[in-house]
CSV table of C-alpha atoms and ligand atoms in Angstrom, one decimal:
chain,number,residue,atom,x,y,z
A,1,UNK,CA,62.8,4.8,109.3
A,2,UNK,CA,65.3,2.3,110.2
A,3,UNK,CA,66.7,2.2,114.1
A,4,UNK,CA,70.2,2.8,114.5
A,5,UNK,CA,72.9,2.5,117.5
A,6,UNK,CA,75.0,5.5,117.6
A,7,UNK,CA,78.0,5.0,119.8
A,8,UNK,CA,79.4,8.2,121.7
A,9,UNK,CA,83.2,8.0,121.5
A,10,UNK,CA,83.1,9.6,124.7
A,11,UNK,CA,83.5,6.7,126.6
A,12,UNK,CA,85.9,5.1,123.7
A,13,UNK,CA,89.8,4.9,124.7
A,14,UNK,CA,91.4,7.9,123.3
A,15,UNK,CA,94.9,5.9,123.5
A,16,UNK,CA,93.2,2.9,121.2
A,17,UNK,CA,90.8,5.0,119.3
A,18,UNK,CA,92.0,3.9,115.8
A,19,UNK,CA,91.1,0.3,117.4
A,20,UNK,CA,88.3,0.9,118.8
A,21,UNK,CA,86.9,2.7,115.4
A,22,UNK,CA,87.4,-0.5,113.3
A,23,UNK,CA,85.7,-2.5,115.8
A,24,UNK,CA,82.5,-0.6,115.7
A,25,UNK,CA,83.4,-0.5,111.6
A,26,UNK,CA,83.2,-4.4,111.6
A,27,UNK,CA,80.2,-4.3,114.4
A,28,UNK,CA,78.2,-2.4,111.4
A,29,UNK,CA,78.3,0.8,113.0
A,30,UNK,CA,77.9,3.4,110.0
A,31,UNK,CA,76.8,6.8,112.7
A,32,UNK,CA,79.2,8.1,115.7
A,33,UNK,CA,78.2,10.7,117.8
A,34,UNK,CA,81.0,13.4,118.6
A,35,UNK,CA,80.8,14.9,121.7
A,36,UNK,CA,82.0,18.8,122.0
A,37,UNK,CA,82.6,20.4,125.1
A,38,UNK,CA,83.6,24.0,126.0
A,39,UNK,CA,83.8,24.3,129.9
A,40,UNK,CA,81.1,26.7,129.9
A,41,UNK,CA,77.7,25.4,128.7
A,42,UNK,CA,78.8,21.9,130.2
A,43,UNK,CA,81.3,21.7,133.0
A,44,UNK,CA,83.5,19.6,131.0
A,45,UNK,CA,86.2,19.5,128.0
A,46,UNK,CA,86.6,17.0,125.2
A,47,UNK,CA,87.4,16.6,121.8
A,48,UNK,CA,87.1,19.1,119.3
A,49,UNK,CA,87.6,20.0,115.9
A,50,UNK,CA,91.6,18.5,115.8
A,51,UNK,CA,90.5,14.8,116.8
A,52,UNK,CA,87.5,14.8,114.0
A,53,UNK,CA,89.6,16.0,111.5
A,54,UNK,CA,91.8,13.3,112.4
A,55,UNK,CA,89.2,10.2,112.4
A,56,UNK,CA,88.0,12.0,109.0
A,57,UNK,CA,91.2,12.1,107.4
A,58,UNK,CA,91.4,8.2,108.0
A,59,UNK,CA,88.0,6.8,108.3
A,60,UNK,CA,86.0,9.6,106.8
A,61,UNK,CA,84.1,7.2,104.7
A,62,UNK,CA,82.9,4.7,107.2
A,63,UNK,CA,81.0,6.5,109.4
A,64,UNK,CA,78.3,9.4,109.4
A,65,UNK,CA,80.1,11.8,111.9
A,66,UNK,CA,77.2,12.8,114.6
A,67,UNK,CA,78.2,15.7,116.0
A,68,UNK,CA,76.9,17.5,119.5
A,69,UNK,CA,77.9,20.7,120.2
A,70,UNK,CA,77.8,21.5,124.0
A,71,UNK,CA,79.2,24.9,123.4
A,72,UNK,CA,77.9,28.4,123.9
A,73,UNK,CA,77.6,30.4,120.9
A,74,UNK,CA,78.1,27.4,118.0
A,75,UNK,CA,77.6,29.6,115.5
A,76,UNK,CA,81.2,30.7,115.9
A,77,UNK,CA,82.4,27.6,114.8
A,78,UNK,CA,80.1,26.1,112.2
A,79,UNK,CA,82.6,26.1,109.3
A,80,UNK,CA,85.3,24.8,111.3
A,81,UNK,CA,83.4,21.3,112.3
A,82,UNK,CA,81.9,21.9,108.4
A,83,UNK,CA,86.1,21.5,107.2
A,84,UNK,CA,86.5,18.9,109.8
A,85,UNK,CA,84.1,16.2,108.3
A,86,UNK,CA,81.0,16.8,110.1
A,87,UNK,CA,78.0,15.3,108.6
A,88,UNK,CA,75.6,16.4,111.7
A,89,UNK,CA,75.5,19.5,113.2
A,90,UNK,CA,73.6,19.6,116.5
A,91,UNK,CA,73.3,22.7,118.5
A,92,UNK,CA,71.6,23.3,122.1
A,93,UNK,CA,68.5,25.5,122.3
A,94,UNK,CA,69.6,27.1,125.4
A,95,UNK,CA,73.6,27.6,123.4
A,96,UNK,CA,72.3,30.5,121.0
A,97,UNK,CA,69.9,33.4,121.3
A,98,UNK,CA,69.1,33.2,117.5
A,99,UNK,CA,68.3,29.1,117.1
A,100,UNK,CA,66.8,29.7,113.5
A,101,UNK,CA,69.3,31.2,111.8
A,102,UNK,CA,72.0,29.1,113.4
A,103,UNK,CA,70.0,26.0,112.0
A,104,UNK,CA,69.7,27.6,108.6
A,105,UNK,CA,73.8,28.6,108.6
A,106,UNK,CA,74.4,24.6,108.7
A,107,UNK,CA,72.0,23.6,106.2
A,108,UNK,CA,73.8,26.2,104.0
A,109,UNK,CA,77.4,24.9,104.7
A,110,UNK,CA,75.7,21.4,103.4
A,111,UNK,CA,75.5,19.6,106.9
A,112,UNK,CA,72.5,18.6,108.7
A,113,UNK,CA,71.3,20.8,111.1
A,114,UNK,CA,70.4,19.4,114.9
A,115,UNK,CA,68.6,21.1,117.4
A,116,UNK,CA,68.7,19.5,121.3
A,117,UNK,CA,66.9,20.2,124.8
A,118,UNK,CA,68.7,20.0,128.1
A,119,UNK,CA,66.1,17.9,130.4
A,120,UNK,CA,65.0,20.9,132.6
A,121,UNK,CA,64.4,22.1,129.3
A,122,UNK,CA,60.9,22.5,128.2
A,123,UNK,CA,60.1,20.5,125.0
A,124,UNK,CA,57.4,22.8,123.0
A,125,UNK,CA,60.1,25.2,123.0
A,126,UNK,CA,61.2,23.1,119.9
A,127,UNK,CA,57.6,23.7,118.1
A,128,UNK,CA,58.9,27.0,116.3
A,129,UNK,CA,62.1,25.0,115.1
A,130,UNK,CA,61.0,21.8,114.1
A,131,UNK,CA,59.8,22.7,110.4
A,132,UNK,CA,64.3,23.7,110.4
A,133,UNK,CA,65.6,20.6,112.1
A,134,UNK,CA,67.0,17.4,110.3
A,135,UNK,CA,67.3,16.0,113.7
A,136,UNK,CA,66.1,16.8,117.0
A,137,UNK,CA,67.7,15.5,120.3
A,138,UNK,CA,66.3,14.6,123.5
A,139,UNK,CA,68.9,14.8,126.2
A,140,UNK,CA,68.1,12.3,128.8
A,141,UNK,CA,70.8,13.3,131.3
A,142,UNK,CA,72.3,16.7,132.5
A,143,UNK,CA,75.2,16.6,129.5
A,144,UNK,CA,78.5,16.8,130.3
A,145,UNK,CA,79.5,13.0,131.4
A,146,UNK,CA,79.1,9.8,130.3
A,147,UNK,CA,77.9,7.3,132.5
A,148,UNK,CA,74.8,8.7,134.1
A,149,UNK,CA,71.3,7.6,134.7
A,150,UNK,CA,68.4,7.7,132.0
A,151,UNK,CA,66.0,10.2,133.0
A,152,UNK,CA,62.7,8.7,132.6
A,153,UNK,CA,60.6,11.8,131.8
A,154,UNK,CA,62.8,12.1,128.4
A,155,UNK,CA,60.2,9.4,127.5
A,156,UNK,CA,57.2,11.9,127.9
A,157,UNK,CA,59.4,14.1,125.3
A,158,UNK,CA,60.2,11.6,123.0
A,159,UNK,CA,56.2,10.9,122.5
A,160,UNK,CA,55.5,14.2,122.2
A,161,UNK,CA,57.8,15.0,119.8
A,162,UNK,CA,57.4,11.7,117.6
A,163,UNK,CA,53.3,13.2,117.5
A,164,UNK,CA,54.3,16.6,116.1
A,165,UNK,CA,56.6,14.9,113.3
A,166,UNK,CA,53.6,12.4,112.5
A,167,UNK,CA,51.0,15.5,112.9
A,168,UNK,CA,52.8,17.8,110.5
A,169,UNK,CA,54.4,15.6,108.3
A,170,UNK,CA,58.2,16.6,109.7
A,171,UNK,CA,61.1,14.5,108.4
A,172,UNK,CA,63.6,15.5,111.4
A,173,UNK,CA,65.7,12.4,112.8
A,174,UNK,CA,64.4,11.8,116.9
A,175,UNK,CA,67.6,11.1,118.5
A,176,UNK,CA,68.6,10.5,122.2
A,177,UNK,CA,71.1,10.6,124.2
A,178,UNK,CA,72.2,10.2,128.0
A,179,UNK,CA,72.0,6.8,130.0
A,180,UNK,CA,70.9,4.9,127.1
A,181,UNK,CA,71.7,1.4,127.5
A,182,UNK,CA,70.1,-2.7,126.9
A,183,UNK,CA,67.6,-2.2,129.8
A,184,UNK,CA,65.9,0.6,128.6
A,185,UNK,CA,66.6,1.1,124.4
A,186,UNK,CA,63.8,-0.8,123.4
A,187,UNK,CA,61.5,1.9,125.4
A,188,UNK,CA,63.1,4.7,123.2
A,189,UNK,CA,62.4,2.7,120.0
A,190,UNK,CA,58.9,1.7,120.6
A,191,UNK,CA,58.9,5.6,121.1
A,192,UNK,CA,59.6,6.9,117.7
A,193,UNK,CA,63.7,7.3,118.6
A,194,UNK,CA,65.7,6.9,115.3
A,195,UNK,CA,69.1,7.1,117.2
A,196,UNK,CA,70.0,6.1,120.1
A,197,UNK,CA,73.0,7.4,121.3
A,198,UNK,CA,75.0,5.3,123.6
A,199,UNK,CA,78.7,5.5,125.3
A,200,UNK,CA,78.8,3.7,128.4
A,201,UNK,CA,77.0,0.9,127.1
A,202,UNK,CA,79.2,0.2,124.0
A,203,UNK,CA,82.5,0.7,125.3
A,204,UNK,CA,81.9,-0.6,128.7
A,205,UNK,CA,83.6,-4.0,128.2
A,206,UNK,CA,83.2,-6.4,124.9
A,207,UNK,CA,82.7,-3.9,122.4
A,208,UNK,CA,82.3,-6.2,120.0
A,209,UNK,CA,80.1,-8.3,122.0
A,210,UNK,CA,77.9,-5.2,122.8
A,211,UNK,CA,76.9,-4.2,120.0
A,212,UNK,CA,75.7,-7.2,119.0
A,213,UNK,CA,72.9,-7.3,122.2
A,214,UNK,CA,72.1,-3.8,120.7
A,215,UNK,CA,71.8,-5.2,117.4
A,216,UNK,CA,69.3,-8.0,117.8
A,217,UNK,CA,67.2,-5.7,119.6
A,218,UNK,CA,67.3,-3.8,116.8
A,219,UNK,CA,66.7,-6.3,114.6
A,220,UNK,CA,62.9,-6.9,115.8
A,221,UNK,CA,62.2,-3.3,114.1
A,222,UNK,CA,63.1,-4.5,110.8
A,223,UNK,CA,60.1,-5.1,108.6
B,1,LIG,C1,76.8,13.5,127.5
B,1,LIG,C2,77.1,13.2,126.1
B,1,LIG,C3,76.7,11.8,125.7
B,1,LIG,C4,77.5,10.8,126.5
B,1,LIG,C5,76.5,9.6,126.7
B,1,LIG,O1,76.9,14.9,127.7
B,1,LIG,O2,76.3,14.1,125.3
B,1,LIG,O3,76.8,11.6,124.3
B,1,LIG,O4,78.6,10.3,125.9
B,1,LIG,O5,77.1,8.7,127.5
B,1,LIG,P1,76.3,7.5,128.2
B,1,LIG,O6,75.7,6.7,127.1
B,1,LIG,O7,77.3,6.8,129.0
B,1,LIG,O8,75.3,8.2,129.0
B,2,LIG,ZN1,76.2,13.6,123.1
């Protein structure tokens, strides 16, 4: 599967975001990852279901809308972010006491269904889920900010989940997210990632510019 850069709008400016949208349009970008915060599984707020209608109503057709639910209890708003344009639905493992039927209610409101691990969380807690998931993410720093460091034992994760798709023949999209940046992409690739989620490091001065280091390095993975 083909390697994609998935920048987190977190770290966009919410006063320039129409700009800032067309720039990763014209960059290539065709994936942004929305970040969802409740205050309660993450000690943060951001956007919600308002601001992703909004970029749907306008750009709805240039991007696959990535979205990361940092909330407790998702289920309570799967149709909502389903009316708002999202394409992805990723919950948390530790969000929901009933992960399997959670994953299943997105697949049925036609979006694809995401399951992610907090880093203290154990990764073969996925096993049971996997066969569900279009796309499994690896947290790779506590959620809740941008800007922090890339935990290096996500890398232990990443392998071991890569093996289990390649083992069982699972189709689910490896993504990651947390600290990601130039230094250190290349290890997630050469890892199995699919996505690589990454705020800080896009928005962080030249978007434009940006990018484009992402882009060549993603650019030795084409065949
Ligand atoms: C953190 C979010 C991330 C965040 C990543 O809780 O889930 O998507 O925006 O930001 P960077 O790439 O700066 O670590
Ligand atoms: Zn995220």
């Amino acid at each position: 599967m083909k390697k994609y850069l998935v920048p987190s709008l977190l770290s966009a400016n919410f006063y320039n975001l129409k700009d800032d949208l067309k720039v990763l349009k014209d960059n290539g970008i065709s994936i942004i990852h929305l970040d969802v915060m409740d205050g309660m599984f993450v000690p943060n707020l951001s956007i919600g279901v308002p601001v992703i209608e909004s970029i749907n109503k306008h750009m709805g057709d240039d991007f696959i809308f990535d979205t990361h639910l940092m909330i407790e209890k998702p289920e309570r708003y799967i149709e909502a972010f389903k009316k708002a344009g999202a394409d992805i639905l990723t919950i948390h493992e530790e969000a929901t006491t009933d992960v399997k039927s959670v994953l299943k209610d997105i697949k049925n409101a036609e979006m694809k269904a995401g399951i992610s691990i907090n880093p203290e969380t154990d990764v073969r807690c996925l096993d049971e889920y996997l066969e569900y998931a279009d796309l499994v993410l690896v947290m790779s720093v506590h959620p809740g900010f941008g800007g922090q460091k890339f935990i290096e034992d996500s890398l232990q994760k990443l392998e071991y989940l890569d093996k289990k798709r390649k083992d069982n023949n699972y189709n689910f999209i490896l993504e990651i997210d947390g600290g990601v940046d130039l230094s250190n992409v290349k290890k997630v690739y050469d890892r199995g990632v699919d996505y690589a989620v990454a705020g800080s490091a896009v928005f962080r001065g030249d978007i434009s510019s940006n990018i484009k280091e992402f882009c060549k390095i993603i650019g030795e993975y084409d065949e």
